mmCIF file of C-alpha atoms in Angstrom:
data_model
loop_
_atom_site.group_PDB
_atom_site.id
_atom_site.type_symbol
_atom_site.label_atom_id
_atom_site.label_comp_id
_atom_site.label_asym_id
_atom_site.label_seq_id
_atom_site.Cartn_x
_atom_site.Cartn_y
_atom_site.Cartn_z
ATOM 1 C CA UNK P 1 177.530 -57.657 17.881
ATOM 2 C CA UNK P 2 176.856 -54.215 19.853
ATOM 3 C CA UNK P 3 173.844 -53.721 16.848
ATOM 4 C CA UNK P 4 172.905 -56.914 17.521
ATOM 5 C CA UNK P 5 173.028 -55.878 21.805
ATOM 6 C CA UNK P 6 171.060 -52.899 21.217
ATOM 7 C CA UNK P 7 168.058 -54.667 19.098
ATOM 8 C CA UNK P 8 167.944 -57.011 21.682
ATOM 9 C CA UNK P 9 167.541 -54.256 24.213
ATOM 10 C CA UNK P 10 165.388 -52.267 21.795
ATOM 11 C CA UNK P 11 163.201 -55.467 21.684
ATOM 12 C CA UNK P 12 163.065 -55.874 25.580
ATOM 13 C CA UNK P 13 162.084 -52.693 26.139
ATOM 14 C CA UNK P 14 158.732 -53.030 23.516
ATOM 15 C CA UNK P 15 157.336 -56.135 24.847
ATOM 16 C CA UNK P 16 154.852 -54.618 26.672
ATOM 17 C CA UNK P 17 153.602 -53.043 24.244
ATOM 18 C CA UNK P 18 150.904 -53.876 21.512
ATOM 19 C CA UNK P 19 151.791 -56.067 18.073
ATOM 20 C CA UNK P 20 151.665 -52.657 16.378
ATOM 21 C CA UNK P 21 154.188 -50.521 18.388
ATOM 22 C CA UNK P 22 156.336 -53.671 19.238
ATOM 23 C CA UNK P 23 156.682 -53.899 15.015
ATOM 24 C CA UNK P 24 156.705 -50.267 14.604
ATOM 25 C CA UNK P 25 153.828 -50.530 11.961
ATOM 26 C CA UNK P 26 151.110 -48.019 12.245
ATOM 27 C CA UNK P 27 147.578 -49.950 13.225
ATOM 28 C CA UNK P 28 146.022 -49.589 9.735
ATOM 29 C CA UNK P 29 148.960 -50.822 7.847
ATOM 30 C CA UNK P 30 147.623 -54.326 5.694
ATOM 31 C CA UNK P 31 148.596 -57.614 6.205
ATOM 32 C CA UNK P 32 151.412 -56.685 3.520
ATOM 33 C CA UNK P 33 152.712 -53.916 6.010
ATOM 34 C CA UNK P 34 152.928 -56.433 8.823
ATOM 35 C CA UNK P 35 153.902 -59.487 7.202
ATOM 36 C CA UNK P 36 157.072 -57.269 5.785
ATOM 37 C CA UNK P 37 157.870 -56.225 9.456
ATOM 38 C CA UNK P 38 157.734 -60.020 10.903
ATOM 39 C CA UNK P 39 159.826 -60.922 8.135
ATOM 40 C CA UNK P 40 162.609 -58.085 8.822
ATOM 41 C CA UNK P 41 162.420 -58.804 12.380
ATOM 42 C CA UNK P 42 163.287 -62.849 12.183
ATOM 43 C CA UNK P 43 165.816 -61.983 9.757
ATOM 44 C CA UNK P 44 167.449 -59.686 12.318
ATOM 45 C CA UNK P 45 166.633 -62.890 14.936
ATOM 46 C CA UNK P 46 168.687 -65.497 13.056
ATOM 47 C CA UNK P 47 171.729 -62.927 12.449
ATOM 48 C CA UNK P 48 174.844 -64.752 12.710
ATOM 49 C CA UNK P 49 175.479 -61.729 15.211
ATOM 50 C CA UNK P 50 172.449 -62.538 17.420
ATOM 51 C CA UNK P 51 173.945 -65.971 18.485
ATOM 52 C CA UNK P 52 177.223 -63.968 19.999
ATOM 53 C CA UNK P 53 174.817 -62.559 22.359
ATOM 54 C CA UNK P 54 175.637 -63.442 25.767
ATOM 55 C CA UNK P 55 174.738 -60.788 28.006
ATOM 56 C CA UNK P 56 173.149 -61.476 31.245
ATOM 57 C CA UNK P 57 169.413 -62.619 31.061
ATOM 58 C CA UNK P 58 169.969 -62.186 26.702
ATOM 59 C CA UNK P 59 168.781 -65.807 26.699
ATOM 60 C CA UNK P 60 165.343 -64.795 27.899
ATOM 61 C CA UNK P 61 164.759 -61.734 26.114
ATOM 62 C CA UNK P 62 165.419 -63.818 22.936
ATOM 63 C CA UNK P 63 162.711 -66.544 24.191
ATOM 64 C CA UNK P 64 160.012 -63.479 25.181
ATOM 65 C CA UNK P 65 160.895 -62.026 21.683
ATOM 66 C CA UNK P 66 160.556 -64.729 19.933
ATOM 67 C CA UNK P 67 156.872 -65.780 21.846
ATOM 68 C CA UNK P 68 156.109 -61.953 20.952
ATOM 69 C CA UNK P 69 156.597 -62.831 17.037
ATOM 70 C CA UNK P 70 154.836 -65.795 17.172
ATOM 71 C CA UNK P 71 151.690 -63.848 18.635
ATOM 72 C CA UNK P 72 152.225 -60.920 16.085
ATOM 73 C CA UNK P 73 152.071 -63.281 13.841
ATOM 74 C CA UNK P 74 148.894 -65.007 14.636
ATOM 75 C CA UNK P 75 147.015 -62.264 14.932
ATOM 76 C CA UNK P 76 148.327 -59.798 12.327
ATOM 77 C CA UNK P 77 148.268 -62.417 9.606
ATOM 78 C CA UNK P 78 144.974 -63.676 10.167
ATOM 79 C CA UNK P 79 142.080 -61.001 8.726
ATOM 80 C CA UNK P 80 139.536 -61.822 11.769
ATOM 81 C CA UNK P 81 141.945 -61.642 14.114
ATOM 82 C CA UNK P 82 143.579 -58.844 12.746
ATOM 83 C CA UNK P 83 140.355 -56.607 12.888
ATOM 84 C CA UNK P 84 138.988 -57.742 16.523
ATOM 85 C CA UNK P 85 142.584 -56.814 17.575
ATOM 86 C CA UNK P 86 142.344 -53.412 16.147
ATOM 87 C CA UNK P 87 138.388 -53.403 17.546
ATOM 88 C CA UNK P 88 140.040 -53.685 20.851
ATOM 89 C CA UNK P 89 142.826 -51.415 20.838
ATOM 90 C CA UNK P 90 141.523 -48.489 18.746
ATOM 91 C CA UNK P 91 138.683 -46.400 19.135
ATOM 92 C CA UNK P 92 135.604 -46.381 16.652
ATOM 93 C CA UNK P 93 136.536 -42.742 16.386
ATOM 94 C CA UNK P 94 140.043 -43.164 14.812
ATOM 95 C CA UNK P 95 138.792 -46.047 12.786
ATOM 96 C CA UNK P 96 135.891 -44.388 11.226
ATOM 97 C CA UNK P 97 138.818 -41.419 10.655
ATOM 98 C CA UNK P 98 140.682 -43.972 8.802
ATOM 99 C CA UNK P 99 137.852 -45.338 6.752
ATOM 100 C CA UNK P 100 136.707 -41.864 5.309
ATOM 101 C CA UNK P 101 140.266 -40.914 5.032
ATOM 102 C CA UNK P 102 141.153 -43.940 2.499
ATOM 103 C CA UNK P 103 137.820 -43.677 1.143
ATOM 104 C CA UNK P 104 138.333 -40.286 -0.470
ATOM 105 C CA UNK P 105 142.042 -41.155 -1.171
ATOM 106 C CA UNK P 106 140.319 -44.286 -3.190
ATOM 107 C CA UNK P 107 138.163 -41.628 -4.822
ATOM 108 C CA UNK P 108 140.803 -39.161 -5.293
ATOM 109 C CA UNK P 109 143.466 -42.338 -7.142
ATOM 110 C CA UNK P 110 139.899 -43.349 -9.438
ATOM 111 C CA UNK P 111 139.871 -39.968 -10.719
ATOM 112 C CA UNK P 112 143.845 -39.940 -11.173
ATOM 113 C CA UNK P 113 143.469 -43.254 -13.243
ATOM 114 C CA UNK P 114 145.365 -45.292 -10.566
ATOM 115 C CA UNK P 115 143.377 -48.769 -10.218
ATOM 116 C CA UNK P 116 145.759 -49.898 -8.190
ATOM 117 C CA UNK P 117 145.930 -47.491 -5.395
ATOM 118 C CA UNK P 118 142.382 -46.871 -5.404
ATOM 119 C CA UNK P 119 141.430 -50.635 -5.263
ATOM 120 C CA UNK P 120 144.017 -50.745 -2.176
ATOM 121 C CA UNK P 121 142.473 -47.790 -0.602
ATOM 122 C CA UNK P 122 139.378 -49.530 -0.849
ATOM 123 C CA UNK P 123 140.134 -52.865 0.619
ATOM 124 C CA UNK P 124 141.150 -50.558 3.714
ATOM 125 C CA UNK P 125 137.884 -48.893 3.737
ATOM 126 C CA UNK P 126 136.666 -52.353 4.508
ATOM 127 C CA UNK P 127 138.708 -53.785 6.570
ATOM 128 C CA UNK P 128 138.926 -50.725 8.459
ATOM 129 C CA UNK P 129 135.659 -49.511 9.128
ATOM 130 C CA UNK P 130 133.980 -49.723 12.650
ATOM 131 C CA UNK P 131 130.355 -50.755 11.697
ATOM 132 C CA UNK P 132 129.166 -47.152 12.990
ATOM 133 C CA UNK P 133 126.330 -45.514 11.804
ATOM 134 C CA UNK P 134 127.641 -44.376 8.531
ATOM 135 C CA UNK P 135 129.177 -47.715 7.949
ATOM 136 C CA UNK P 136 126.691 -48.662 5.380
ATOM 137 C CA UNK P 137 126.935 -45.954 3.102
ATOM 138 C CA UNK P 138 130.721 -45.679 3.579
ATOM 139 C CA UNK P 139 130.937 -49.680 2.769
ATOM 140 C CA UNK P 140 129.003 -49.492 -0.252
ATOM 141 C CA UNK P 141 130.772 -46.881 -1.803
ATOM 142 C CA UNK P 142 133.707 -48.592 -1.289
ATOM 143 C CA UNK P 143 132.582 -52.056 -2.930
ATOM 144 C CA UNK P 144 130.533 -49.989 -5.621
ATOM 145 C CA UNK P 145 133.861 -48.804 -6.209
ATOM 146 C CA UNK P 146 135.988 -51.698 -6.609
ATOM 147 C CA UNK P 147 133.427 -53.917 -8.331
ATOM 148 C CA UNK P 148 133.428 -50.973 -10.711
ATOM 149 C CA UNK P 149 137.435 -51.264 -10.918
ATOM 150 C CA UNK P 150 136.890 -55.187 -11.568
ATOM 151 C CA UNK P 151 134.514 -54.590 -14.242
ATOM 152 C CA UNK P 152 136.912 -52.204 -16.510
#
């Protein structure tokens, strides 16, 4: 019951924050990423413990939590929404970061021989990418890449 207390506070405490700090997923996780972190945090929701909770104004905080889930949910879950979110809470800068960054991972898991990671990288590189000015090239390489991937 006291783990269950603390969440709760834990929880309160958040709700002011973005979908991605309130999770405690980093903004260019997937929808893997936040889809696991919804899940863990309704589980810990509906713990048998989490009913026991009767502190002062716990009734509330449960409601606000929950309404925060449901938003997380909408948004994170949903690939549009998901990337006008990020548009509006992250900077081009730290996007188009991102993008090269899991470009030349993508690049770097190719020449490994891992299809797998490389094709993830990849999606990232295109969900993640701003639209700057060396969107196009950085987009192309990336599709180039996994249509390549698809083709072997």
């Amino acid at each position: 019951r006291e783990k269950a207390e603390a969440f709760l506070r834990d929880c309160s405490s958040k709700l002011g924050n973005d979908h991605f700090a309130f999770l405690g997923c980093h903004w260019a996780g997937d929808e893997a990423d936040f889809r696991n972190a919804i899940e863990l945090f309704w589980e810990r929701m509906r713990h048998p413990y989490m009913k026991q909770v009767k502190t002062p104004g716990s009734r509330s905080v449960k409601a606000e939590v929950r309404a925060k889930l449901r938003q997380a949910e909408k948004v994170l879950l949903d690939a549009e929404e998901r990337r006008a979110y990020r548009a509006e809470r992250v900077s081009v800068q730290e996007r188009r970061m991102a993008s090269e960054f899991f470009l030349r991972k993508g690049e770097t898991a190719l020449v490994q021989g891992d299809d797998g990671e490389a094709k993830k990288c990849f999606r990232k590189v295109l969900e993640l990418d701003p639209g700057d000015a060396g969107s196009a090239e950085r987009l192309q390489r990336a599709s180039d890449a996994l249509a390549a991937i698809k083709r072997s």
